[in-house]
Structures are given as structure tokens and as C-alpha cells.
Coordinates of C-alpha atoms in Angstrom, one line a residue:
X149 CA 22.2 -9.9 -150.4
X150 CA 24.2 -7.3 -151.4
X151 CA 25.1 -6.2 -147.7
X152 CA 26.2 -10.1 -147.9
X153 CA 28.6 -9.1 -150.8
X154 CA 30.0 -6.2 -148.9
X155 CA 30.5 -7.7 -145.4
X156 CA 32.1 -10.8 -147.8
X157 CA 34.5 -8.5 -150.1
X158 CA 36.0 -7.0 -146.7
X159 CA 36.3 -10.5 -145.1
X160 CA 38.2 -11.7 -147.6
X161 CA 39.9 -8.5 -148.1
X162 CA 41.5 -8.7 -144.6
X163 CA 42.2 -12.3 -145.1
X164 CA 44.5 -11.8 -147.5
X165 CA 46.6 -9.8 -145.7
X166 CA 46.4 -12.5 -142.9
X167 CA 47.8 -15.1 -145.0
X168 CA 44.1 -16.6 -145.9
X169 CA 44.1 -19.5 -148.1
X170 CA 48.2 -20.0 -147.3
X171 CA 49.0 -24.3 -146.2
X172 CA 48.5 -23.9 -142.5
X173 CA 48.4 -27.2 -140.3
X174 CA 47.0 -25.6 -137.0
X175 CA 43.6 -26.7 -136.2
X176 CA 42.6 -22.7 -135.7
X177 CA 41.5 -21.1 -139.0
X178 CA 42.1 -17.5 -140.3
X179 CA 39.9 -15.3 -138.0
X180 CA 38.4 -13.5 -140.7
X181 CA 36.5 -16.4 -141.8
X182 CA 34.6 -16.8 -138.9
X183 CA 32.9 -13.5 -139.9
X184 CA 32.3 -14.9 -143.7
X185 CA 30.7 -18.1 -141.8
X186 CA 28.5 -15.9 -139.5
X187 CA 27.6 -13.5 -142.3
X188 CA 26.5 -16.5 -144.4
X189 CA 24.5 -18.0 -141.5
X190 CA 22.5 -15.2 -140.9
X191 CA 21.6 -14.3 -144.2
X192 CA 20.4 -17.2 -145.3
X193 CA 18.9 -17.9 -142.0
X194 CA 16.8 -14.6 -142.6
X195 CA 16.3 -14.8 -146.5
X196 CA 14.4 -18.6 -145.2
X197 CA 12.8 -16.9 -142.1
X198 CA 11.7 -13.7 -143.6
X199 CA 9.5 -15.8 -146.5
X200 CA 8.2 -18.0 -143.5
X201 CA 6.8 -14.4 -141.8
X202 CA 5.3 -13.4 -145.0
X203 CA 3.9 -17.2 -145.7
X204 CA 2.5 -16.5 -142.1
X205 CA 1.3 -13.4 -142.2
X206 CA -0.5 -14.3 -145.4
X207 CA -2.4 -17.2 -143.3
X208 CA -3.6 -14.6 -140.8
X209 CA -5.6 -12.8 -144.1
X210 CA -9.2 -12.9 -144.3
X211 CA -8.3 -14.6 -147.8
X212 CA -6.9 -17.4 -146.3
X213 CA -9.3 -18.1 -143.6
X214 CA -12.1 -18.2 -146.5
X215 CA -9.7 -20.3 -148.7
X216 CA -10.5 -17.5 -151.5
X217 CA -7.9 -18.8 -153.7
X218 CA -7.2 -16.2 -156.2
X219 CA -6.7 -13.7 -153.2
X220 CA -4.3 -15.8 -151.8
X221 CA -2.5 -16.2 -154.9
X222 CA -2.0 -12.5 -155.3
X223 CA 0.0 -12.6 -151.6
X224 CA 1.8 -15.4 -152.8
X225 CA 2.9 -14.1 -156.2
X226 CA 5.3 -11.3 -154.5
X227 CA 6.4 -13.8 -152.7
X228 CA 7.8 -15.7 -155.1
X229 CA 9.4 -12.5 -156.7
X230 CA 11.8 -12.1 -154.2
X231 CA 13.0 -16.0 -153.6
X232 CA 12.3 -19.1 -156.5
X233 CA 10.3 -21.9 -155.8
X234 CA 6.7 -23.3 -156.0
X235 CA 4.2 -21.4 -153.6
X236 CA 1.3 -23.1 -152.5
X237 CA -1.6 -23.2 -150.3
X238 CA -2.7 -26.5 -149.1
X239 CA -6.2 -27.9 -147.9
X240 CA -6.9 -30.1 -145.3
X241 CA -7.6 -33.2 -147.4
X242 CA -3.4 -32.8 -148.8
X243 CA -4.7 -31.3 -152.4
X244 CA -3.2 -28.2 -152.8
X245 CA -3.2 -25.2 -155.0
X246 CA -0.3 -23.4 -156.5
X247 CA 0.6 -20.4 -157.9
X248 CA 2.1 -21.4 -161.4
X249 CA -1.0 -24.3 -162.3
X250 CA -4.0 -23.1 -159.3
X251 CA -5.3 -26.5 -158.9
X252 CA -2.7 -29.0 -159.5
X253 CA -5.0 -32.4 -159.1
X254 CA -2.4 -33.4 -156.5
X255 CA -2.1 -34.5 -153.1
X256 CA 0.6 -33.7 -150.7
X257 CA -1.1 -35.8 -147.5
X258 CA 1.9 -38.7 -147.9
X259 CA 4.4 -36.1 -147.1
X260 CA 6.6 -35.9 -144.1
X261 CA 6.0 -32.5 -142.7
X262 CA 2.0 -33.0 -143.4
X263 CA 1.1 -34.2 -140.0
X264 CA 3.0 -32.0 -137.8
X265 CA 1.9 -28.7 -140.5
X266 CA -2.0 -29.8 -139.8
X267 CA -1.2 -30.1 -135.8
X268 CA -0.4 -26.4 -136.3
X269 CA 3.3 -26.3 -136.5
X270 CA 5.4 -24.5 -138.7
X271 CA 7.4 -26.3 -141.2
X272 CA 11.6 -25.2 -141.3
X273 CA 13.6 -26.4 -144.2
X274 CA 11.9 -29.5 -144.5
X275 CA 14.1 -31.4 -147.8
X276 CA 11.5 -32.3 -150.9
X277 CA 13.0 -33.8 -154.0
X278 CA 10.6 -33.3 -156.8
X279 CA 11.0 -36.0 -159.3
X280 CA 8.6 -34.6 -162.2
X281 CA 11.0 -31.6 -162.4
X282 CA 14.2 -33.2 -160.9
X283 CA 14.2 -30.1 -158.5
X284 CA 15.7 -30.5 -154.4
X285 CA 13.9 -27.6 -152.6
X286 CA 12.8 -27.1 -149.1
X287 CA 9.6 -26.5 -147.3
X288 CA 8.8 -23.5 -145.3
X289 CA 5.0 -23.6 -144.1
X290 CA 2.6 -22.0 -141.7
X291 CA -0.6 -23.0 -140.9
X292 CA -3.9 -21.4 -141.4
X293 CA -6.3 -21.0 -138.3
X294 CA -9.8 -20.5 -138.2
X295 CA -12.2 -21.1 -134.9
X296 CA -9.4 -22.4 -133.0
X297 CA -9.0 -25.5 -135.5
X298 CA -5.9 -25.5 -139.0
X299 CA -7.9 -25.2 -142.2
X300 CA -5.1 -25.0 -144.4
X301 CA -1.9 -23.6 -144.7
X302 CA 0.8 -21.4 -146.8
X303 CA 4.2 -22.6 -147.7
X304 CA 7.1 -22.1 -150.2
X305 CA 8.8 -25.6 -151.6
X306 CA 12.2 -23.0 -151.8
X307 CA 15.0 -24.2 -154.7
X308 CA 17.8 -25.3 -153.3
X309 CA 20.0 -25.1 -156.8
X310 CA 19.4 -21.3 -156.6
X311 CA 20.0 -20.6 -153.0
X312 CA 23.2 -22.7 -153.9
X313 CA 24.3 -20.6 -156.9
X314 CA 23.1 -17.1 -154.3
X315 CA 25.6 -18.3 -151.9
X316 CA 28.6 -19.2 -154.2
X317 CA 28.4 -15.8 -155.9
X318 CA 28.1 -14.1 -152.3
X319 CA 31.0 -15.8 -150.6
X320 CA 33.4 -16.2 -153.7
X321 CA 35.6 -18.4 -151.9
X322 CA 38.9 -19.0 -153.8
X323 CA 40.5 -22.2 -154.5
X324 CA 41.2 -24.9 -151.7
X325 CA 37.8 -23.4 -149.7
X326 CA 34.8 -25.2 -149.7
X327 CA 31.3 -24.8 -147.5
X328 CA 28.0 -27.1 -147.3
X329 CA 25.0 -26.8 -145.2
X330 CA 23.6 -30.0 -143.5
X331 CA 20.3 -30.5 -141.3
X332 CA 19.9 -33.0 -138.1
X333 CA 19.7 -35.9 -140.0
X334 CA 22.7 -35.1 -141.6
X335 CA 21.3 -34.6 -144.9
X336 CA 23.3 -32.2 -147.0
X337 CA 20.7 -29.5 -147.8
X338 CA 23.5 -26.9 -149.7
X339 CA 26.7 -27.6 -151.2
X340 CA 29.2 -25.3 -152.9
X341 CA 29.0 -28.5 -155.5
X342 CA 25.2 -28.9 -156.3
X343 CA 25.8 -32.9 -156.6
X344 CA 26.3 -33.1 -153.1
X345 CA 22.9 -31.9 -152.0
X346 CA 20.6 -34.2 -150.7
X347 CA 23.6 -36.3 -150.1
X348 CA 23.4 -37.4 -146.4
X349 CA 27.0 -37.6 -144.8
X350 CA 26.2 -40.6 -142.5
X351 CA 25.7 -43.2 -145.5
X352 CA 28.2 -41.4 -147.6
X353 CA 30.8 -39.5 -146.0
X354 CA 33.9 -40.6 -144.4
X355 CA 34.4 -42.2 -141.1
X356 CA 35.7 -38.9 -140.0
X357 CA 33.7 -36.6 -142.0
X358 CA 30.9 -38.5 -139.8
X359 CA 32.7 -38.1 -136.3
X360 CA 33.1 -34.7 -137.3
X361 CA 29.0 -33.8 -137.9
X362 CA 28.2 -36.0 -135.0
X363 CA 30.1 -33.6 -132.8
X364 CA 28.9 -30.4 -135.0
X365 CA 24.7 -31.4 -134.6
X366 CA 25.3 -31.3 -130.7
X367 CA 26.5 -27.6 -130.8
X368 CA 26.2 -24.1 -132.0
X369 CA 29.7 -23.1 -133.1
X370 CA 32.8 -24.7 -133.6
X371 CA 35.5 -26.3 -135.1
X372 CA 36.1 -30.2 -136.9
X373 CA 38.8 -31.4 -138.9
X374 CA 37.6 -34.1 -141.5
X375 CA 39.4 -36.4 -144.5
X376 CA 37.2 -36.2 -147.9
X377 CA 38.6 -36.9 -151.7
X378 CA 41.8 -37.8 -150.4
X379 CA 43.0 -34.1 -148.8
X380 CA 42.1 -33.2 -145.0
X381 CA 40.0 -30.4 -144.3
X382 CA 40.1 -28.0 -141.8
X383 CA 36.4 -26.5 -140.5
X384 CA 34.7 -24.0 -138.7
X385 CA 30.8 -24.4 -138.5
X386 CA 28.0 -22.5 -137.4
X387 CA 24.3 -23.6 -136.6
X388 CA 21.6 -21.2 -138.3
X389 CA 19.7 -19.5 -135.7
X390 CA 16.4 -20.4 -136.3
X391 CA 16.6 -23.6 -138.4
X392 CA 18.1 -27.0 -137.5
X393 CA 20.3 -26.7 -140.2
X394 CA 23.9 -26.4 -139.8
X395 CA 26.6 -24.4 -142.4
X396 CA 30.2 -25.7 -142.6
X397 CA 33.2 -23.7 -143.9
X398 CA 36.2 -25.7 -145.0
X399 CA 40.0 -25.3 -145.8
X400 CA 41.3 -28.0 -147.8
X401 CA 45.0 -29.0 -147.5
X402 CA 47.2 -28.6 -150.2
X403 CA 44.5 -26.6 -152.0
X404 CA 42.0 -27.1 -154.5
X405 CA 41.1 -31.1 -154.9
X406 CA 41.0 -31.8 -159.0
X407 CA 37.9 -33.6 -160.0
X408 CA 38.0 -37.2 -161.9
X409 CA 39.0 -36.4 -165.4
X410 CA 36.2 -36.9 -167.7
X411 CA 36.2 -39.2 -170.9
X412 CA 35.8 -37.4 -174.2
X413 CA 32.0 -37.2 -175.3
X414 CA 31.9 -40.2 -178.3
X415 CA 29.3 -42.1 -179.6
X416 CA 30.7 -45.1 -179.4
X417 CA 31.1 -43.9 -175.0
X418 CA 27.5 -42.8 -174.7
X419 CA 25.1 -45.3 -176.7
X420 CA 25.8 -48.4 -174.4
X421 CA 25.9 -46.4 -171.1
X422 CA 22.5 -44.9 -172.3
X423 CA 21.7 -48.9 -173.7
X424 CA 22.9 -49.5 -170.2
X425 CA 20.4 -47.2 -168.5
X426 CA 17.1 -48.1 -170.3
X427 CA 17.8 -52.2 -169.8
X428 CA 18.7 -51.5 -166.0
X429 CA 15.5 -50.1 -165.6
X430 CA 13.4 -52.5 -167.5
X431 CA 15.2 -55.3 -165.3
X432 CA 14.5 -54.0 -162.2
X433 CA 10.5 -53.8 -163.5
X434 CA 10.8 -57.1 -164.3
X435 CA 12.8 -58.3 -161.3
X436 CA 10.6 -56.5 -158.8
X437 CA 7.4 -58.0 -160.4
X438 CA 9.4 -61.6 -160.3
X439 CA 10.2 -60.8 -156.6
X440 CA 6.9 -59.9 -155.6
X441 CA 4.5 -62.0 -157.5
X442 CA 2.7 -63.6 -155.0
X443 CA 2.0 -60.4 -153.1
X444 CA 0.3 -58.4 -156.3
X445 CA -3.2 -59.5 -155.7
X446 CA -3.7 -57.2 -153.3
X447 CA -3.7 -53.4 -153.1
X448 CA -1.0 -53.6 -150.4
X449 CA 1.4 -55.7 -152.2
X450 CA 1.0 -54.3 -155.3
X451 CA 1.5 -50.5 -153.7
X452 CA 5.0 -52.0 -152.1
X453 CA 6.0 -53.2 -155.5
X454 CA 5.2 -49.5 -157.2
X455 CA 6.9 -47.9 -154.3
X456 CA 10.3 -50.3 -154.2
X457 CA 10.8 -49.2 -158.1
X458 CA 10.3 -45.7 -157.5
X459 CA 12.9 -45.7 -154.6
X460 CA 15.2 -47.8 -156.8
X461 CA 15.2 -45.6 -159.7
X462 CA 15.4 -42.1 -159.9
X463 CA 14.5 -41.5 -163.6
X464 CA 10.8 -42.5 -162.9
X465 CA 8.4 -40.2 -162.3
X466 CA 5.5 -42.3 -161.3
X467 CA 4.6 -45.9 -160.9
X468 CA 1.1 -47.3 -161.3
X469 CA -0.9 -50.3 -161.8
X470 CA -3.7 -50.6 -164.7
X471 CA -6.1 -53.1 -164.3
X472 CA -7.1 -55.4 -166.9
X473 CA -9.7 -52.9 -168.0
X474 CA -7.4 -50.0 -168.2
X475 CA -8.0 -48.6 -165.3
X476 CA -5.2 -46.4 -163.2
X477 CA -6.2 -48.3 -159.9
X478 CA -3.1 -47.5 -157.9
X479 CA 0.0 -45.3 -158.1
X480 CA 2.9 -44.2 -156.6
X481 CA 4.7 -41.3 -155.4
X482 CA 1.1 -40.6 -153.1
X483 CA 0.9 -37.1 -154.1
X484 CA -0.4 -38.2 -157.6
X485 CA -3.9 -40.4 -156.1
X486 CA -6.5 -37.8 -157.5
X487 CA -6.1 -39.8 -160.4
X488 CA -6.2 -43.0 -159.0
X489 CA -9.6 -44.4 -160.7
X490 CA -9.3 -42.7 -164.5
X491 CA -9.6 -44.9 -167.6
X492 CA -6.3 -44.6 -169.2
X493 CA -7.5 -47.5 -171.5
X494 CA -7.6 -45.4 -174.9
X495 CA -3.2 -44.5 -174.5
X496 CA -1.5 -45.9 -176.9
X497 CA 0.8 -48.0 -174.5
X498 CA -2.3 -49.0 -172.4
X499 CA -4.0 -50.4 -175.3
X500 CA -1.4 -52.2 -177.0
X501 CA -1.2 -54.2 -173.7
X502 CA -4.3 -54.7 -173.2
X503 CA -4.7 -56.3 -176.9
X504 CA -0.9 -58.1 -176.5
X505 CA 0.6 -58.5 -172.6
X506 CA 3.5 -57.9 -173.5
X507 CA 6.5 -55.5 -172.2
X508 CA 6.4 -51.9 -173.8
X509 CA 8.4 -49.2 -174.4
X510 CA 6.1 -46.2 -175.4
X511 CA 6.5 -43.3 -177.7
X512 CA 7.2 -40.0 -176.2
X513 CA 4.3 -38.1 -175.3
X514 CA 3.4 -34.9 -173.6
X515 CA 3.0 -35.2 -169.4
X516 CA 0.4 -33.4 -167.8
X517 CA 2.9 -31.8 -166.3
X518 CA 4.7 -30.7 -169.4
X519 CA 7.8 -32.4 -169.7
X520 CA 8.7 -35.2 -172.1
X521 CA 7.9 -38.8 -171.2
X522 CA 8.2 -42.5 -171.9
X523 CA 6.6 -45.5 -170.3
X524 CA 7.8 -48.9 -170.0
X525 CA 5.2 -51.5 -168.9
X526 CA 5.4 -55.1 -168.1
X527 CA 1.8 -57.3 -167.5
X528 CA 1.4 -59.0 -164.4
X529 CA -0.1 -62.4 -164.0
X530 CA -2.0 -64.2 -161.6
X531 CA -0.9 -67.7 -160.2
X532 CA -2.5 -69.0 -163.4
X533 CA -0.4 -67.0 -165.0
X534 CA -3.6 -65.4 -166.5
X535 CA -3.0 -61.4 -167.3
X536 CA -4.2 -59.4 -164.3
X537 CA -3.3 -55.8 -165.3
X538 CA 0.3 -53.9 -166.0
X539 CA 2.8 -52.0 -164.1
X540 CA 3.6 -48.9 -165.9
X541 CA 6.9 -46.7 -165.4
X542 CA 6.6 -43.5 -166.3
X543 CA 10.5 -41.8 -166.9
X544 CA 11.2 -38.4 -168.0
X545 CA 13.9 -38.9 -170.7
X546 CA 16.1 -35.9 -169.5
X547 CA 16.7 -37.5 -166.1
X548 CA 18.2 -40.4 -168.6
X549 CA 20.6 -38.7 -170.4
X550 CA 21.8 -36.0 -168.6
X551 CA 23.3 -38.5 -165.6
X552 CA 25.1 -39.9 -168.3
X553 CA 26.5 -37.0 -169.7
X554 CA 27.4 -35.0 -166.9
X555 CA 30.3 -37.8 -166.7
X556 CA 31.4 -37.3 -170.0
X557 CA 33.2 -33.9 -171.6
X558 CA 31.6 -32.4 -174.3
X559 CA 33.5 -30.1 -176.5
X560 CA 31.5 -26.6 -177.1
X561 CA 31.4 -27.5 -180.9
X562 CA 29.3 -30.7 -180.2
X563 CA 25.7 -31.5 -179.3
X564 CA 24.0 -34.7 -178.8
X565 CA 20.5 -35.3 -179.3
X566 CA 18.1 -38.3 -179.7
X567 CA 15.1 -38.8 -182.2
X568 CA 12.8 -41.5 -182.3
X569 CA 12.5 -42.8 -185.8
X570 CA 9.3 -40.9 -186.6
X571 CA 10.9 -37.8 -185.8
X572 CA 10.1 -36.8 -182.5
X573 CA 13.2 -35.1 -180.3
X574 CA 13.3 -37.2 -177.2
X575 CA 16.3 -35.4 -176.1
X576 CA 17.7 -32.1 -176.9
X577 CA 20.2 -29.8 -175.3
X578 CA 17.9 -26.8 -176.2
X579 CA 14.6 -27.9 -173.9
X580 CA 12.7 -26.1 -176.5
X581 CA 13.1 -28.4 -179.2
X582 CA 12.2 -31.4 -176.9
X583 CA 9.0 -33.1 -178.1
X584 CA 8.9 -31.0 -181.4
X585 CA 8.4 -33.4 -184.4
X586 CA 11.5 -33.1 -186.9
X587 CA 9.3 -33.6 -189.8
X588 CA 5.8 -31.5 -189.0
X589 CA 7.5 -28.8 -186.9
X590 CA 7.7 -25.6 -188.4
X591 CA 11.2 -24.6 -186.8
X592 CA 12.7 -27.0 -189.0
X593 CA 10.6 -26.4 -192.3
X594 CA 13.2 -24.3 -193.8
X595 CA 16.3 -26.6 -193.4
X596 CA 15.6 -29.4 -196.2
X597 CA 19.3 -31.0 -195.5
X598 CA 18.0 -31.6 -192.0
X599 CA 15.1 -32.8 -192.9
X600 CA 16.5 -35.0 -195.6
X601 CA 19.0 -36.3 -193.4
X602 CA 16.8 -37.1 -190.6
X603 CA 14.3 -39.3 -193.1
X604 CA 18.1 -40.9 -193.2
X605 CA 18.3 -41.1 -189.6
X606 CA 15.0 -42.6 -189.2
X607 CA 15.8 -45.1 -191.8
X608 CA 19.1 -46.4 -190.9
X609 CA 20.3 -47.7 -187.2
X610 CA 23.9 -46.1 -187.8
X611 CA 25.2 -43.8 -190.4
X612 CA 27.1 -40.3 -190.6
X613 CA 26.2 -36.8 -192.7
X614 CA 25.4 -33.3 -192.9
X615 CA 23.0 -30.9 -192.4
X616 CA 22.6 -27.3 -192.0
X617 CA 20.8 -25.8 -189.1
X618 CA 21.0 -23.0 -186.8
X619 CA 24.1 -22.7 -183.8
X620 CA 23.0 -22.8 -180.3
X621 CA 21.5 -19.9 -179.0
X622 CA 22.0 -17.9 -182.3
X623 CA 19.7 -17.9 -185.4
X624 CA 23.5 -18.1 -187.5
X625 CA 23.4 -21.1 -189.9
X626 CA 26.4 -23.2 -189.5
X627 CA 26.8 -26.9 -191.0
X628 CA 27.1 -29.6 -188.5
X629 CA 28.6 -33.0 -189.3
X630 CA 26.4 -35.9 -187.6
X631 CA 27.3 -39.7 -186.6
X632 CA 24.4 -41.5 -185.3
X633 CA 23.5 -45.2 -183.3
X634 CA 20.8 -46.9 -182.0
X635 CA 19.6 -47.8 -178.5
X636 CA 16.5 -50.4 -178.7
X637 CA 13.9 -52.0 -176.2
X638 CA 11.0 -53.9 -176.6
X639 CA 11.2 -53.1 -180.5
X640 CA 11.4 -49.0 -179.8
X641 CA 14.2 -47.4 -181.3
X642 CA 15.7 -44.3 -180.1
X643 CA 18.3 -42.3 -182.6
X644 CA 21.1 -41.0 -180.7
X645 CA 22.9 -38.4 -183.0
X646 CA 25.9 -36.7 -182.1
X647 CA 26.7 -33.4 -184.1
X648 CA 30.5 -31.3 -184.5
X649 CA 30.3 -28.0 -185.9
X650 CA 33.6 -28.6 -187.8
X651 CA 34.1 -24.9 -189.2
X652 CA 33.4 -23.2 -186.1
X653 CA 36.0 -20.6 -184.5

């Protein structure tokens, strides 16, 4: 990477004396960039290549062909050293291992690359959008071969937010230059703007953005002139050698394209988008039971119904159904099944329905997978309209909020957070304090005008005061002024609380 920086520096160096970045409406760009497109290509092409020759050599070990876990881990742990992501070795049967949890009790046989990975193909970039930890990676994989037959194989579910943030420090385009990276399908696997990824440009670009890819996916190298945001954009592109991923590098006319301005971060802004949220979610629960009630007495129908929520909503993490003993008989994404089967019956939400059907909105708990999570639940019924188990949403908080507030500009004096009324953080801007209870926790045991004021909080749906507690990332005390509302569903209450550090300089 840091012969990427060089070969960059003097790119861009000699650009400048060629006019780069100057309004130019020829078709042909600056010559200089092609060699900041080509050094790009190939160094990401080999950073993704070299970790699929290691994950390969690594399969050829007598370690792997014994499926001695623990060995394989120690190959796998330099591995992940040199490039983030989750590194795992994965069985026949789709349950896998991995090298932050060893066995993870999941499965990853519903995935797309699985089949063609188990035929004894390599997997290239394949896109994966983990929705416990909200992260977009892709897969690199090679498979394991024993006595002519695959008995497992290596990969490396690679971060795409990182290789995103390598790449922007590497090229340092200035303004009114933008690049993205986009795979066969058209699916945007790398953006200078980390929103775009995943985004595919055949449902969402423009018509000419569109022509422009069409023509780009059918060749190696070359040049495309597209419309986006309002300014037309002048491109050379580039196919990486080795993947079927292509990277484009773009001049925008009449420089760099200003954002949407964002709304001031209020209170009275924020509670009924987040209101907003929580409702849209319980509706389309209750909708997509509606819709499909005649098809949930049967394991099919009722695995549609999970997996049309999931793919309508990306704040849930899992959907599943509990039978009317409390049973977690089916659930969806697939690579959760291993616990298809476990009586769930004795969780608090589980067992409130079972004693009431009624809709739920749980406390905050503690996932399995260590993140902060809510359920909401709705019962189904039978054509009797007798209870016949419960659909159960699983949502991770975070991927709540922070939607809501990346639209929204927050002032560095101010900090939002959210409290249910017995004192657990739901939301926090400092993950560590997520899940801590306000009121138990010793992290807050020494500020008694928090701890005052959030018996306050508890107590009242709206209010305002102050409290003294530490400034972000400093052990300082500072005192923060607080305003707080209410978001409520199925008789949960959630504090939102927003916080200005008035005598901060």
C-alpha cells in the first residue's frame, strides 16, 4: 500500500501540472489518471488475490485436511493481521468455524457461493451483508481436498468499509473526482461514499449511468460518460485482472456535487422519525401475517412469511416462529438453523405471549452474538382463530437509530441517547455504554445528578435538566443540559434524551 501512495503522490503530481481537475468538456481524460486507475486496479486486485493464495495454501496443510481446527486457526490468525474481516473454515454440512468465536452454532449452506465452493471452485469477491453486525464484506474462498473429494474449505468474509477507507486515503482524489467499484451484476462492491456500496446501479442508477456499465461489463478498459446528482461525469474504467469486478474513475463537471443539507439534530425532528421507525416495522409484522394467514400452517408458508419481513426490513436480525410450546421451530436468515428446535419458552417475551397472545415489544437483552437487542412479536392464529404460536422479530437497536441520524446534523456539543425506563441504555453513541444499566452500573455510581435525574427520566415521558458526567472520549467532567421524549409500542417505552454541553469551548 504504501508503493500505492507513491505511484499515487506522482500521478497526481504530474496532473497538476497538466491541468488535472480543470472544467474540461472533451470525452478524453487527463492521461495521468489512467495510471491512478491502473495502480488502484492492481493493488486491490492483489491485496484480494494474495489473501485467496494464502486461504489456499492453508487448505493444502495437513491441518486442514484433518479439519484440526485450532491448527487451522493459527494459519488463519496472520491472515487476518494483514487484511480485516471474519476468517473461517467451513464444513461440509454449511457449519463453520471462525477465528474470533471457533464454533459459531451457524450454518452458511443457504449461501450463494456454497454450492459452487463445495463443487471445488474458488469463491472471488462474492458480496455478503451481515445483518447481526451491519457489516458488507466479500468472500474469498478455496476449497479443501482430501482423496479426490472437498471436505471443507478456507475463506475470508473481507470488510468492505475498510478496503473503502484503504483506497480513499491511497488515491486522495481532490474535489470534483469520484471512483466506485462494481461487479457483473452491477452491484456496487466499493464506493468513495460508503452509502453507495451494495447499491446495484441497474435498479438505482440513472438511465445513462446504466448504458454506461452495460457497455463497461463487456470490456477491459475504457471510457463512459454518465449523468448522476444532477452534474455529468466523465469516466475512465478498468476491469480488475483476476476478479469480475470492475473500478471506475470519474470527473465530475463543474466540480465537487454538494450533498442535501441536513436538518439540525432536535428532539422534536428525531422522536417521530424514530416513532416512525418502530410502528413501520410492527406494521409490516402485522401486515405480512394478515397477508399470509392462510399459508402459516405449514413449514413452507410460514418460512416465506419470515423470509419476506427479513427482506423488507433491514433492522431485523432474525425472524422466527415459536410454537405454542415455545419452541424455536423455524427461522430465518438460514445460516441461524442450529438452533431451530431449542425451547426458548422461559424468555421473558416468549412467556408473556405464551400466558397473553398478544403483540410485544421486549426489553433489551444481550444477543448471543453480543450486540443489543429487541424483539417485537405478534401471535398467529389458526382459521379458528385459536393461537398457534408467534412470529418473533429480532432488531438490533443501533441499525434503528443510526439511519435516522445519519440524516440529521448533530452539533459536536450534543449527544443523543435512549434509556428504557428501568435504566437500561438502548442506545448510546459510545457502544460501551450500550446495555449498561444506569442505575446498577458501576460507571455511573459516582455521578448522583445523573443518577438522580435519570430516576426523573424514568418517571416522566418528557422533561428537561442537568447532570454531570464525563465528555466523550475524556474522563473531564462537564455538565450537560438534557431534554428528553418518549417513543412507545405495545406499552414499552423507550427515553430518548438529547444532551448539549452548554459551556464547552
Amino acid at each position: 500500500m504504501k508503493r500505492l501512495l507513491v505511484l499515487l503522490s506522482l500521478c497526481l503530481v504530474f496532473s497538476s501540472v497538466d491541468g488535472f481537475g480543470a472544467k474540461n468538456t472533451a470525452r478524453s481524460l487527463p492521461n495521468p489518471m489512467e495510471s491512478v486507475l491502473n495502480t488502484a486496479v492492481h493493488s486491490l486486485d492483489n491485496q484480494l488475490m494474495n489473501i485467496l493464495a494464502s486461504l489456499e495454501l492453508t487448505a493444502m496443510t495437513s491441518e486442514a485436511k484433518s479439519g484440526n481446527w485450532q491448527g487451522i486457526k493459527t494459519y488463519l490468525l496472520k491472515l487476518e493481521e494483514r487484511l480485516p474481516g471474519v476468517y473461517f473454515y467451513v464444513l461440509p454440512d454449511g457449519n463453520y468455524y471462525s477465528v474470533d468465536k471457533d464454533f459459531t452454532n451457524l450454518n452458511l449452506g443457504n449461501r450463494g457461493y456454497f454450492q459452487s465452493l463445495f463443487a471445488g471452485k474458488q469463491v472471488k469477491g462474492f458480496p455478503i451483508y451481515s445483518r447481526s453486525t451491519g457489516k458488507k464484506s466479500a468472500v474469498m474462498a478455496s476449497p479443501v481436498v482430501a482423496g479426490g473429494r472437498v471436505i471443507g474449505a478456507m475463506g475470508a468474509s473481507v470488510y468492505l468499509d475498510n478496503l473503502h477507507r484503504e483506497l480513499n486515503r491511497a488515491m486522495a482524489l481532490p474535489d470534483g473526482w469520484t471512483w466506485f467499484v462494481v461487479n457483473s451484476a452491477g452491484q456496487t462492491m466499493l464506493d468513495k461514499d460508503p452509502d453507495f456500496i451494495f447499491m446495484n446501479v441497474f435498479t438505482s442508477g440513472s438511465k445513462s449511468l446504466q448504458n454506461g456499465i452495460a457497455g463497461a461489463l463487456k470490456n477491459t478498459k475504457g471510457e463512459m460518460r454518465y449523468e448522476l446528482g444532477g452534474a455529468v461525469r466523465h469516466a475512465l474504467y478498468q476491469k480488475l485482472p483476476n476478479l469480475d469486478w470492475w473500478m471506475i474513475l470519474a470527473r465530475i463537471d463543474g466540480g465537487k456535487v454538494k450533498p442535501p443539507a441536513k436538518l439540525e439534530l432536535s428532539l422534536k425532528k428525531f422522536v417521530p422519525q424514530l416513532q416512525s421507525a418502530l410502528s413501520r416495522i410492527d406494521a409490516t409484522l402485522s401486515k405480512s401475517i394478515d397477508k399470509n394467514h392462510d399459508g402459516v400452517n405449514t413449514e413452507a408458508g410460514i418460512r416465506n412469511l419470515l423470509s419476506g419481513i427479513i427482506s423488507k426490513e433491514p433492522a431485523v436480525i432474525t425472524a422466527s416462529y415459536v410454537d405454542v410450546k415455545g419452541t424455536l421451530s423455524y427461522i430465518e436468515p438460514r445460516e441461524y438453523k442450529n438452533v431451530e428446535g431449542s425451547d426458548i419458552s422461559s424468555q421473558e417475551h416468549v412467556a408473556a405471549m405464551l400466558k397473553k397472545p398478544e403483540p410485544v415489544f421486549s426489553q433489551g437483552f444481550r444477543a448471543v452474538e453480543g450486540f443489543e437487542a429487541v424483539v417485537i412479536a405478534h401471535p398467529l392464529g389458526d382459521p379458528r382463530k385459536n393461537y398457534n404460536g408467534s412470529v418473533n422479530l429480532i432488531l438490533r437497536p443501533e441499525f434503528v437509530v443510526q439511519p435516522l441520524l445519519k440524516n440529521l446534523n448533530i452539533p459536536p456539543e450534543y449527544e443523543l441517547w435512549i434509556m428504557q425506563t428501568d435504566g437500561r441504555i438502548i442506545y448510546d453513541p459510545d457502544s460501551e455504554e450500550i446495555g449498561r444499566m444506569l442505575f446498577s452500573d458501576p460507571l455511573y455510581a459516582d455521578f448522583e445528578s445523573l443518577l438522580k435525574l435519570g430516576r426523573t427520566i424514568a418517571a416522566k415521558p418528557t422533561g428537561t435538566g442537568e447532570y454531570i458526567f464525563q465528555a466523550p472520549g475524556s474522563k473531564n467532567k462537564v455538565i450537560k443540559n438534557a431534554s428528553w421524549d418518549t417513543v412507545k409500542l405495545h406499552d414499552r417505552e423507550w427515553r430518548v434524551i438529547l444532551t448539549h454541553r452548554p459551556y464547552e469551548k
